[in-house]
mmCIF file of C-alpha atoms in Angstrom:
data_model
loop_
_atom_site.group_PDB
_atom_site.id
_atom_site.type_symbol
_atom_site.label_atom_id
_atom_site.label_comp_id
_atom_site.label_asym_id
_atom_site.label_seq_id
_atom_site.Cartn_x
_atom_site.Cartn_y
_atom_site.Cartn_z
ATOM 1 C CA MET A 142 4.468 -57.065 -22.977
ATOM 2 C CA LEU A 143 1.890 -53.958 -22.400
ATOM 3 C CA SER A 144 1.579 -53.089 -26.483
ATOM 4 C CA GLU A 145 2.131 -49.162 -26.612
ATOM 5 C CA MET A 146 -0.439 -46.281 -25.722
ATOM 6 C CA ASN A 147 -0.708 -42.612 -27.110
ATOM 7 C CA GLY A 148 -0.520 -39.874 -24.186
ATOM 8 C CA ARG A 149 -3.956 -40.025 -23.252
ATOM 9 C CA GLU A 150 -4.223 -44.077 -22.921
ATOM 10 C CA ARG A 151 -1.385 -43.317 -20.816
ATOM 11 C CA VAL A 152 -2.126 -41.010 -18.104
ATOM 12 C CA LEU A 153 -5.725 -42.187 -17.987
ATOM 13 C CA ALA A 154 -4.298 -45.724 -17.553
ATOM 14 C CA ALA A 155 -2.486 -43.822 -14.382
ATOM 15 C CA LEU A 156 -5.412 -42.197 -13.585
ATOM 16 C CA GLU A 157 -7.770 -45.256 -12.973
ATOM 17 C CA HIS A 158 -4.513 -46.652 -11.144
ATOM 18 C CA ARG A 159 -3.705 -48.775 -13.636
ATOM 19 C CA GLU A 160 0.018 -49.874 -14.574
ATOM 20 C CA PRO A 161 0.308 -48.014 -18.481
ATOM 21 C CA ASP A 162 3.474 -49.004 -20.784
ATOM 22 C CA ARG A 163 5.090 -46.086 -18.970
ATOM 23 C CA VAL A 164 4.979 -43.581 -16.466
ATOM 24 C CA PRO A 165 3.361 -40.192 -18.050
ATOM 25 C CA PHE A 166 5.047 -37.403 -18.338
ATOM 26 C CA ASP A 167 3.413 -33.682 -18.198
ATOM 27 C CA LEU A 168 5.506 -30.398 -19.200
ATOM 28 C CA GLY A 169 3.238 -27.439 -19.897
ATOM 29 C CA GLY A 170 -0.300 -29.018 -19.053
ATOM 30 C CA SER A 171 -1.184 -26.759 -16.291
ATOM 31 C CA LEU A 172 -0.220 -23.491 -15.222
ATOM 32 C CA VAL A 173 0.996 -25.096 -12.162
ATOM 33 C CA SER A 174 3.585 -27.364 -14.425
ATOM 34 C CA GLY A 175 5.192 -25.120 -17.012
ATOM 35 C CA ILE A 176 8.537 -23.617 -17.259
ATOM 36 C CA HIS A 177 9.661 -19.686 -17.355
ATOM 37 C CA ARG A 178 10.123 -18.909 -20.758
ATOM 38 C CA ASN A 179 14.017 -18.047 -19.342
ATOM 39 C CA ALA A 180 14.412 -21.840 -19.024
ATOM 40 C CA TYR A 181 12.164 -22.374 -21.671
ATOM 41 C CA ILE A 182 14.301 -20.758 -23.963
ATOM 42 C CA ARG A 183 17.264 -22.342 -22.862
ATOM 43 C CA LEU A 184 15.821 -25.560 -23.496
ATOM 44 C CA LEU A 185 15.035 -24.548 -26.782
ATOM 45 C CA ASN A 186 19.291 -23.754 -27.629
ATOM 46 C CA ARG A 187 19.988 -27.002 -26.458
ATOM 47 C CA LEU A 188 17.244 -29.123 -28.685
ATOM 48 C CA ASP A 189 18.346 -26.928 -31.873
ATOM 49 C CA VAL A 190 14.583 -25.585 -31.638
ATOM 50 C CA LYS A 191 13.548 -22.630 -33.806
ATOM 51 C CA GLU A 192 11.034 -20.999 -33.277
ATOM 52 C CA GLU A 193 9.221 -17.383 -31.312
ATOM 53 C CA VAL A 194 8.857 -18.010 -27.707
ATOM 54 C CA SER A 195 5.035 -17.739 -26.869
ATOM 55 C CA ILE A 196 3.852 -16.318 -23.604
ATOM 56 C CA LEU A 197 0.890 -19.240 -22.003
ATOM 57 C CA ASP A 198 0.920 -17.162 -18.413
ATOM 58 C CA PRO A 199 1.964 -14.045 -18.127
ATOM 59 C CA LEU A 200 1.642 -13.658 -13.929
ATOM 60 C CA GLN A 201 4.311 -16.183 -13.954
ATOM 61 C CA GLN A 202 6.087 -16.042 -17.266
ATOM 62 C CA LEU A 203 5.273 -19.657 -18.381
ATOM 63 C CA ALA A 204 6.099 -20.113 -21.854
ATOM 64 C CA ARG A 205 3.449 -21.788 -24.284
ATOM 65 C CA VAL A 206 4.635 -25.424 -25.060
ATOM 66 C CA SER A 207 5.258 -25.915 -28.521
ATOM 67 C CA GLU A 208 3.996 -29.240 -30.634
ATOM 68 C CA GLN A 209 8.074 -29.492 -31.842
ATOM 69 C CA VAL A 210 9.015 -29.481 -28.284
ATOM 70 C CA LYS A 211 5.880 -31.770 -26.518
ATOM 71 C CA GLN A 212 6.661 -34.676 -29.416
ATOM 72 C CA ALA A 213 10.871 -34.107 -28.668
ATOM 73 C CA LEU A 214 10.028 -34.892 -24.868
ATOM 74 C CA SER A 215 7.227 -37.186 -25.426
ATOM 75 C CA VAL A 216 4.379 -35.011 -23.652
ATOM 76 C CA ASP A 217 1.232 -36.934 -22.706
ATOM 77 C CA VAL A 218 -0.656 -33.819 -21.737
ATOM 78 C CA GLU A 219 -2.319 -30.894 -23.706
ATOM 79 C CA GLY A 220 -3.469 -28.558 -21.490
ATOM 80 C CA VAL A 221 -5.966 -25.743 -22.410
ATOM 81 C CA GLY A 222 -6.981 -22.646 -20.159
ATOM 82 C CA GLY A 223 -9.170 -19.283 -20.540
ATOM 83 C CA ARG A 224 -6.986 -16.395 -21.111
ATOM 84 C CA ASP A 225 -8.382 -13.266 -20.125
ATOM 85 C CA PRO A 226 -9.201 -10.821 -22.961
ATOM 86 C CA LYS A 227 -8.594 -7.410 -21.586
ATOM 87 C CA LEU A 228 -5.178 -8.584 -20.299
ATOM 88 C CA TRP A 229 -4.112 -10.233 -23.781
ATOM 89 C CA LYS A 230 -5.648 -7.198 -25.655
ATOM 90 C CA ALA A 231 -4.774 -3.475 -24.010
ATOM 91 C CA GLU A 232 -4.065 -3.118 -20.510
ATOM 92 C CA ILE A 233 -0.440 -4.752 -20.522
ATOM 93 C CA THR A 234 1.999 -1.044 -19.734
ATOM 94 C CA GLU A 235 5.220 -0.046 -19.142
ATOM 95 C CA GLY A 236 6.259 1.871 -17.145
ATOM 96 C CA ARG A 237 9.168 3.803 -14.771
ATOM 97 C CA LYS A 238 8.312 1.133 -11.999
ATOM 98 C CA GLY A 239 8.119 -2.116 -14.329
ATOM 99 C CA THR A 240 5.477 -3.919 -16.429
ATOM 100 C CA CYS A 241 1.940 -3.078 -15.362
ATOM 101 C CA TYR A 242 -1.239 -4.538 -15.991
ATOM 102 C CA VAL A 243 -4.857 -5.063 -14.198
ATOM 103 C CA ASP A 244 -6.480 -8.700 -14.174
ATOM 104 C CA ALA A 245 -10.441 -9.893 -15.200
ATOM 105 C CA TRP A 246 -10.474 -9.585 -11.135
ATOM 106 C CA GLY A 247 -9.319 -5.849 -10.885
ATOM 107 C CA ILE A 248 -6.318 -7.165 -9.307
ATOM 108 C CA ARG A 249 -3.379 -4.798 -9.960
ATOM 109 C CA ARG A 250 0.062 -6.275 -10.561
ATOM 110 C CA ILE A 251 3.387 -5.224 -11.989
ATOM 111 C CA MET A 252 6.844 -6.712 -12.984
ATOM 112 C CA PRO A 253 9.609 -4.361 -12.198
ATOM 113 C CA GLN A 254 13.010 -4.109 -14.692
ATOM 114 C CA GLY A 255 14.865 -6.858 -14.094
ATOM 115 C CA ALA A 256 12.516 -9.017 -12.530
ATOM 116 C CA LEU A 257 11.420 -12.783 -13.239
ATOM 117 C CA TYR A 258 7.962 -12.208 -12.489
ATOM 118 C CA PHE A 259 4.451 -10.517 -11.540
ATOM 119 C CA ASP A 260 3.789 -9.596 -7.855
ATOM 120 C CA ARG A 261 0.570 -7.659 -6.733
ATOM 121 C CA TYR A 262 0.177 -4.175 -5.468
ATOM 122 C CA PHE A 263 -2.628 -2.538 -3.702
ATOM 123 C CA PRO A 264 -5.336 -5.483 -3.370
ATOM 124 C CA PRO A 265 -8.507 -3.888 -4.513
ATOM 125 C CA LEU A 266 -10.491 -4.194 -1.272
ATOM 126 C CA ALA A 267 -8.189 -3.124 1.073
ATOM 127 C CA GLU A 268 -10.486 -0.036 1.834
ATOM 128 C CA ALA A 269 -13.686 -2.129 2.165
ATOM 129 C CA THR A 270 -14.854 -1.931 5.168
ATOM 130 C CA SER A 271 -18.714 -3.546 4.836
ATOM 131 C CA ILE A 272 -20.180 -6.319 2.958
ATOM 132 C CA LYS A 273 -22.382 -4.129 0.998
ATOM 133 C CA ASP A 274 -18.533 -2.492 -0.410
ATOM 134 C CA ILE A 275 -17.772 -6.202 -1.043
ATOM 135 C CA GLU A 276 -21.548 -6.711 -3.031
ATOM 136 C CA ARG A 277 -21.049 -3.305 -4.649
ATOM 137 C CA TYR A 278 -17.253 -4.742 -6.250
ATOM 138 C CA PRO A 279 -17.543 -4.828 -10.377
ATOM 139 C CA TRP A 280 -17.593 -8.484 -9.887
ATOM 140 C CA PRO A 281 -16.038 -10.223 -13.129
ATOM 141 C CA ALA A 282 -18.465 -12.221 -15.079
ATOM 142 C CA PRO A 283 -17.922 -15.733 -17.376
ATOM 143 C CA GLU A 284 -16.858 -13.290 -20.976
ATOM 144 C CA ASP A 285 -14.401 -11.343 -18.460
ATOM 145 C CA PHE A 286 -12.145 -14.240 -18.176
ATOM 146 C CA LEU A 287 -12.259 -15.882 -22.020
ATOM 147 C CA GLU A 288 -13.430 -15.708 -25.416
ATOM 148 C CA PHE A 289 -15.725 -19.035 -25.451
ATOM 149 C CA GLU A 290 -16.112 -19.810 -28.972
ATOM 150 C CA ALA A 291 -11.926 -19.310 -29.671
ATOM 151 C CA LEU A 292 -12.092 -21.675 -26.215
ATOM 152 C CA LYS A 293 -14.228 -24.502 -27.769
ATOM 153 C CA ARG A 294 -11.701 -24.765 -30.811
ATOM 154 C CA GLU A 295 -8.828 -25.583 -28.135
ATOM 155 C CA VAL A 296 -10.839 -27.750 -26.945
ATOM 156 C CA ARG A 297 -11.804 -29.780 -29.553
ATOM 157 C CA ARG A 298 -7.717 -29.090 -31.038
ATOM 158 C CA ALA A 299 -6.377 -30.410 -27.838
ATOM 159 C CA ARG A 300 -8.649 -33.499 -28.140
ATOM 160 C CA GLU A 301 -6.742 -34.444 -31.481
ATOM 161 C CA THR A 302 -3.735 -34.645 -30.094
ATOM 162 C CA GLY A 303 -4.220 -37.958 -28.821
ATOM 163 C CA ARG A 304 -3.135 -36.321 -25.115
ATOM 164 C CA ALA A 305 -5.021 -36.052 -22.072
ATOM 165 C CA VAL A 306 -7.175 -33.018 -22.135
ATOM 166 C CA VAL A 307 -6.273 -31.134 -19.090
ATOM 167 C CA LEU A 308 -8.556 -27.658 -18.464
ATOM 168 C CA GLN A 309 -7.566 -25.178 -15.589
ATOM 169 C CA LEU A 310 -10.082 -22.023 -15.266
ATOM 170 C CA GLY A 311 -10.245 -19.026 -13.456
ATOM 171 C CA GLY A 312 -7.310 -19.248 -10.531
ATOM 172 C CA GLU A 313 -7.471 -20.278 -7.384
ATOM 173 C CA THR A 314 -10.711 -19.590 -4.569
ATOM 174 C CA ILE A 315 -8.319 -18.870 -1.320
ATOM 175 C CA GLY A 316 -5.230 -17.318 -3.257
ATOM 176 C CA LYS A 317 -7.821 -15.073 -5.020
ATOM 177 C CA ALA A 318 -9.290 -13.783 -2.256
ATOM 178 C CA ILE A 319 -6.702 -13.178 -0.253
ATOM 179 C CA ALA A 320 -5.258 -10.789 -3.816
ATOM 180 C CA LEU A 321 -8.505 -9.355 -3.087
ATOM 181 C CA LEU A 322 -8.023 -9.006 0.379
ATOM 182 C CA GLY A 323 -4.453 -8.830 0.623
ATOM 183 C CA LEU A 324 -2.751 -11.539 2.863
ATOM 184 C CA GLU A 325 -2.011 -9.854 6.404
ATOM 185 C CA ARG A 326 -5.970 -9.385 6.465
ATOM 186 C CA PHE A 327 -7.523 -12.138 5.042
ATOM 187 C CA TYR A 328 -5.519 -14.296 7.811
ATOM 188 C CA THR A 329 -6.571 -12.141 10.625
ATOM 189 C CA GLY A 330 -9.881 -11.663 9.232
ATOM 190 C CA LEU A 331 -10.659 -14.959 9.248
ATOM 191 C CA ILE A 332 -10.355 -14.940 13.371
ATOM 192 C CA ARG A 333 -11.403 -11.474 13.773
ATOM 193 C CA HIS A 334 -14.508 -10.831 11.232
ATOM 194 C CA PRO A 335 -15.034 -14.450 9.427
ATOM 195 C CA GLU A 336 -18.151 -13.374 7.443
ATOM 196 C CA PHE A 337 -16.657 -10.312 5.949
ATOM 197 C CA VAL A 338 -13.691 -12.364 4.642
ATOM 198 C CA LEU A 339 -15.548 -15.814 4.032
ATOM 199 C CA ALA A 340 -18.422 -12.976 2.320
ATOM 200 C CA VAL A 341 -15.207 -12.489 -0.163
ATOM 201 C CA VAL A 342 -14.746 -15.905 -0.782
ATOM 202 C CA ASP A 343 -18.120 -16.995 -1.374
ATOM 203 C CA LYS A 344 -18.434 -13.923 -3.977
ATOM 204 C CA VAL A 345 -14.936 -15.516 -5.980
ATOM 205 C CA LEU A 346 -16.936 -18.610 -5.267
ATOM 206 C CA GLU A 347 -19.790 -17.347 -7.510
ATOM 207 C CA CYS A 348 -17.786 -16.182 -10.134
ATOM 208 C CA LYS A 349 -15.838 -19.666 -10.403
ATOM 209 C CA MET A 350 -19.192 -21.662 -10.551
ATOM 210 C CA ALA A 351 -20.787 -19.569 -13.098
ATOM 211 C CA LEU A 352 -17.111 -19.530 -15.263
ATOM 212 C CA TRP A 353 -17.327 -23.520 -15.061
ATOM 213 C CA GLU A 354 -20.700 -24.055 -15.894
ATOM 214 C CA TYR A 355 -20.588 -21.471 -19.062
ATOM 215 C CA VAL A 356 -17.164 -23.342 -20.109
ATOM 216 C CA LEU A 357 -18.361 -27.228 -19.136
ATOM 217 C CA LYS A 358 -21.922 -26.687 -20.513
ATOM 218 C CA GLU A 359 -20.566 -27.434 -24.407
ATOM 219 C CA VAL A 360 -17.036 -29.169 -24.508
ATOM 220 C CA ALA A 361 -17.119 -31.850 -20.909
ATOM 221 C CA ASP A 362 -17.355 -34.784 -22.910
ATOM 222 C CA LEU A 363 -13.812 -33.462 -24.055
ATOM 223 C CA VAL A 364 -12.113 -32.983 -21.248
ATOM 224 C CA ASP A 365 -10.257 -35.483 -19.163
ATOM 225 C CA VAL A 366 -8.946 -33.964 -16.259
ATOM 226 C CA VAL A 367 -10.249 -30.330 -14.285
ATOM 227 C CA VAL A 368 -7.369 -28.391 -11.857
ATOM 228 C CA GLU A 369 -8.548 -26.604 -8.965
ATOM 229 C CA ALA A 370 -5.790 -25.054 -7.203
ATOM 230 C CA ASP A 371 -5.206 -23.020 -3.369
ATOM 231 C CA ASP A 372 -2.464 -22.952 -1.810
ATOM 232 C CA LEU A 373 -3.135 -24.666 1.939
ATOM 233 C CA GLY A 374 0.283 -25.526 3.143
ATOM 234 C CA ALA A 375 3.732 -24.307 3.819
ATOM 235 C CA GLN A 376 6.917 -25.701 4.283
ATOM 236 C CA ASP A 377 6.340 -27.198 7.673
ATOM 237 C CA ARG A 378 2.767 -26.961 8.348
ATOM 238 C CA PRO A 379 -0.599 -26.003 6.929
ATOM 239 C CA LEU A 380 -0.925 -22.864 6.554
ATOM 240 C CA MET A 381 -4.012 -22.691 8.429
ATOM 241 C CA SER A 382 -4.934 -24.840 11.303
ATOM 242 C CA PRO A 383 -7.864 -27.772 10.541
ATOM 243 C CA VAL A 384 -9.771 -26.572 12.243
ATOM 244 C CA MET A 385 -10.446 -23.328 11.115
ATOM 245 C CA TYR A 386 -10.259 -24.979 7.480
ATOM 246 C CA ARG A 387 -12.455 -27.113 8.062
ATOM 247 C CA ARG A 388 -14.946 -24.988 9.480
ATOM 248 C CA TYR A 389 -14.273 -22.198 6.887
ATOM 249 C CA LEU A 390 -12.664 -22.986 3.830
ATOM 250 C CA LYS A 391 -13.736 -26.956 3.373
ATOM 251 C CA PRO A 392 -17.410 -26.455 2.961
ATOM 252 C CA ARG A 393 -16.494 -24.344 0.527
ATOM 253 C CA GLN A 394 -14.369 -25.749 -1.650
ATOM 254 C CA LYS A 395 -17.426 -29.388 -0.727
ATOM 255 C CA LYS A 396 -19.372 -26.957 -3.073
ATOM 256 C CA LEU A 397 -17.507 -25.830 -5.789
ATOM 257 C CA PHE A 398 -15.722 -29.163 -6.323
ATOM 258 C CA GLU A 399 -19.379 -31.372 -5.810
ATOM 259 C CA PHE A 400 -20.247 -29.064 -8.806
ATOM 260 C CA ILE A 401 -17.539 -29.800 -11.138
ATOM 261 C CA HIS A 402 -17.998 -32.762 -10.673
ATOM 262 C CA ARG A 403 -21.968 -33.326 -11.947
ATOM 263 C CA LEU A 404 -21.238 -31.018 -14.580
ATOM 264 C CA VAL A 405 -18.447 -33.129 -15.833
ATOM 265 C CA PRO A 406 -18.108 -36.325 -14.387
ATOM 266 C CA LYS A 407 -15.755 -38.501 -16.514
ATOM 267 C CA ALA A 408 -13.277 -35.933 -15.703
ATOM 268 C CA LYS A 409 -11.164 -36.281 -12.655
ATOM 269 C CA LEU A 410 -10.047 -33.662 -10.360
ATOM 270 C CA PHE A 411 -6.821 -32.700 -9.960
ATOM 271 C CA TYR A 412 -5.989 -30.252 -6.708
ATOM 272 C CA HIS A 413 -2.351 -27.992 -7.214
ATOM 273 C CA THR A 414 -1.350 -27.327 -3.381
ATOM 274 C CA ASP A 415 2.043 -27.087 -2.212
ATOM 275 C CA GLY A 416 3.590 -27.671 0.890
ATOM 276 C CA ALA A 417 2.723 -29.886 4.214
ATOM 277 C CA VAL A 418 -1.018 -30.625 3.775
ATOM 278 C CA TYR A 419 -0.574 -34.674 5.299
ATOM 279 C CA ASP A 420 -2.993 -34.042 7.503
ATOM 280 C CA LEU A 421 -5.389 -32.545 5.082
ATOM 281 C CA ILE A 422 -5.248 -35.138 2.612
ATOM 282 C CA PRO A 423 -8.343 -37.260 4.307
ATOM 283 C CA ASP A 424 -10.455 -34.051 4.307
ATOM 284 C CA LEU A 425 -9.437 -33.479 0.543
ATOM 285 C CA LEU A 426 -10.300 -37.097 -0.686
ATOM 286 C CA GLU A 427 -13.297 -36.191 1.336
ATOM 287 C CA ILE A 428 -14.686 -33.694 -1.060
ATOM 288 C CA GLY A 429 -13.822 -34.944 -4.066
ATOM 289 C CA VAL A 430 -9.985 -34.399 -4.838
ATOM 290 C CA GLU A 431 -8.713 -37.160 -7.108
ATOM 291 C CA ILE A 432 -5.434 -36.066 -8.034
ATOM 292 C CA LEU A 433 -2.782 -34.253 -5.660
ATOM 293 C CA ASN A 434 -0.250 -31.904 -7.378
ATOM 294 C CA PRO A 435 2.720 -31.782 -6.985
ATOM 295 C CA VAL A 436 3.579 -33.334 -3.948
ATOM 296 C CA GLN A 437 6.315 -31.413 -2.675
ATOM 297 C CA VAL A 438 7.930 -34.005 -0.984
ATOM 298 C CA ASP A 439 10.928 -31.612 0.445
ATOM 299 C CA ALA A 440 8.249 -30.833 2.753
ATOM 300 C CA VAL A 441 7.064 -32.150 6.426
ATOM 301 C CA GLY A 442 4.690 -35.240 6.447
ATOM 302 C CA MET A 443 5.319 -35.344 2.911
ATOM 303 C CA GLU A 444 7.617 -38.393 2.025
ATOM 304 C CA PRO A 445 6.240 -40.646 -1.159
ATOM 305 C CA GLN A 446 6.887 -43.582 0.582
ATOM 306 C CA ARG A 447 4.078 -42.845 3.136
ATOM 307 C CA LEU A 448 1.847 -40.916 0.700
ATOM 308 C CA LYS A 449 1.665 -43.669 -0.943
ATOM 309 C CA VAL A 450 1.256 -46.342 1.438
ATOM 310 C CA GLU A 451 -1.985 -44.438 3.170
ATOM 311 C CA PHE A 452 -3.458 -43.390 0.442
ATOM 312 C CA GLY A 453 -2.043 -44.953 -3.274
ATOM 313 C CA LYS A 454 -5.361 -46.548 -3.382
ATOM 314 C CA ASP A 455 -7.320 -43.852 -3.643
ATOM 315 C CA LEU A 456 -5.263 -40.481 -4.843
ATOM 316 C CA VAL A 457 -3.086 -40.132 -8.122
ATOM 317 C CA PHE A 458 0.398 -38.083 -7.199
ATOM 318 C CA TRP A 459 0.443 -35.761 -10.321
ATOM 319 C CA GLY A 460 4.147 -34.153 -10.021
ATOM 320 C CA ALA A 461 7.000 -35.504 -7.641
ATOM 321 C CA GLY A 462 9.082 -34.907 -10.252
ATOM 322 C CA PRO A 463 13.337 -33.597 -8.822
ATOM 323 C CA GLN A 464 12.620 -30.685 -5.775
ATOM 324 C CA THR A 465 13.124 -27.536 -7.223
ATOM 325 C CA LYS A 466 16.662 -26.987 -5.679
ATOM 326 C CA THR A 467 17.858 -30.342 -7.362
ATOM 327 C CA LEU A 468 16.371 -29.301 -10.721
ATOM 328 C CA SER A 469 18.009 -25.423 -10.419
ATOM 329 C CA HIS A 470 21.130 -26.454 -9.067
ATOM 330 C CA GLY A 471 22.180 -29.842 -8.776
ATOM 331 C CA SER A 472 23.601 -32.190 -11.427
ATOM 332 C CA PRO A 473 21.921 -33.555 -14.077
ATOM 333 C CA ARG A 474 23.017 -36.992 -12.363
ATOM 334 C CA GLU A 475 21.164 -36.000 -9.318
ATOM 335 C CA VAL A 476 18.324 -35.513 -11.370
ATOM 336 C CA ARG A 477 18.229 -38.780 -12.230
ATOM 337 C CA ASP A 478 18.724 -40.407 -9.378
ATOM 338 C CA GLU A 479 15.280 -38.658 -7.865
ATOM 339 C CA VAL A 480 13.449 -39.564 -10.835
ATOM 340 C CA ARG A 481 14.690 -42.956 -10.309
ATOM 341 C CA ARG A 482 13.223 -42.976 -6.777
ATOM 342 C CA ARG A 483 10.015 -41.339 -7.485
ATOM 343 C CA ILE A 484 9.307 -44.274 -9.910
ATOM 344 C CA GLU A 485 10.712 -47.166 -7.706
ATOM 345 C CA VAL A 486 7.931 -45.480 -4.642
ATOM 346 C CA LEU A 487 5.337 -44.381 -6.695
ATOM 347 C CA ALA A 488 4.579 -46.341 -9.743
ATOM 348 C CA PRO A 489 4.057 -49.468 -8.488
ATOM 349 C CA GLY A 490 0.176 -50.159 -9.487
ATOM 350 C CA GLY A 491 -0.416 -46.762 -11.238
ATOM 351 C CA GLY A 492 -1.352 -43.518 -9.758
ATOM 352 C CA ILE A 493 1.364 -41.241 -11.181
ATOM 353 C CA VAL A 494 1.742 -38.820 -13.941
ATOM 354 C CA LEU A 495 5.300 -37.516 -13.270
ATOM 355 C CA ALA A 496 5.667 -33.556 -13.720
ATOM 356 C CA PRO A 497 8.345 -30.815 -12.279
ATOM 357 C CA ILE A 498 7.359 -30.007 -8.447
ATOM 358 C CA HIS A 499 5.825 -26.587 -9.395
ATOM 359 C CA ASN A 500 6.706 -25.085 -12.256
ATOM 360 C CA ILE A 501 10.490 -24.911 -14.141
ATOM 361 C CA GLN A 502 11.748 -21.810 -12.727
ATOM 362 C CA ALA A 503 13.788 -19.330 -14.779
ATOM 363 C CA GLU A 504 17.446 -20.630 -13.433
ATOM 364 C CA VAL A 505 16.738 -24.226 -14.287
ATOM 365 C CA PRO A 506 19.604 -25.472 -16.992
ATOM 366 C CA PRO A 507 18.312 -27.655 -19.983
ATOM 367 C CA GLU A 508 20.662 -30.372 -19.126
ATOM 368 C CA ASN A 509 18.458 -30.441 -15.964
ATOM 369 C CA VAL A 510 15.039 -30.421 -18.102
ATOM 370 C CA LEU A 511 16.315 -33.324 -20.290
ATOM 371 C CA ALA A 512 18.054 -35.260 -17.582
ATOM 372 C CA MET A 513 14.633 -35.485 -15.946
ATOM 373 C CA TYR A 514 12.744 -36.766 -19.181
ATOM 374 C CA GLU A 515 15.534 -39.479 -19.750
ATOM 375 C CA ALA A 516 15.428 -40.951 -16.474
ATOM 376 C CA LEU A 517 11.326 -41.041 -17.211
ATOM 377 C CA ARG A 518 12.402 -43.310 -19.991
ATOM 378 C CA GLU A 519 15.074 -45.379 -18.696
ATOM 379 C CA PHE A 520 13.238 -46.224 -15.217
ATOM 380 C CA GLY A 521 9.526 -45.377 -16.010
#
């Protein structure tokens, strides 16, 4: 019988495709495995935990999962990420149309009265017409994203918890270019004016690489997992053809991922993409992705058995928990059954960290969150 591991040992075993003493569990370790503040408040009440709720990510209204809740649910992951100083100081404003802020990239966001999340409005490069306009844009420096000394302290604190340390910085690359240009202009521009769109992607890439270097030069030895994210899939197919992805975006992701691997060679690269990305998984493996999140099992081609057989020796599946609709609207029994099935398929030989498929949404009842955890304890 395996001796009991701590959270970090458990996660590292799974990342090395070894079976730990139990399947590791992540809640709140990244901005794509968190919990909406409304669901978190109900969970606190269900656990009879009294605490003031802190917001980890204002865009998605994710709560910061407290140490007490992590201990109650045996969470194995400790997430760390930069916080935009401007965002957290003076630029969140209340107006007639709702709550607004402008982030470090100059992207404007609004949460209308009564809404649950912030939405983008008026892309800041919507009126740019030339590459010179792109070059003149006030691109952010690393210090615009975070307070470095505070981040170093947070990484050191995270390492002392005995959990695996997950570092997420700077957000998406493709997604940030979409936010700067607008969705329609980005995708049509890749066909009509690819050099213009790719100039924006390249500037985002440059900013992100500067941020990773700024941080990892001093904390690389303390980090177990680094997170990158870009949604490449819809529910039934990739968001662009594999040919277009390979021509324009894959080389840029390869450049970024290789750069990160050089800075932090011991850490694993976690890549978040929703949707039906089966056709792109070999490409992601080729450019250095080691962990796939969230494993959206209800998307076309993303059946767990198929993924385990074809990619399980090379890829770690981080997520693969109950489907969003089950967690939101199913019964605790249905949640339990889904967790059992995922573990039966994905856990043999290691290579799984269980987490919800994307963030736990606002309407998820606490009974279903607890059912996910209890099923993990029973079957994992």
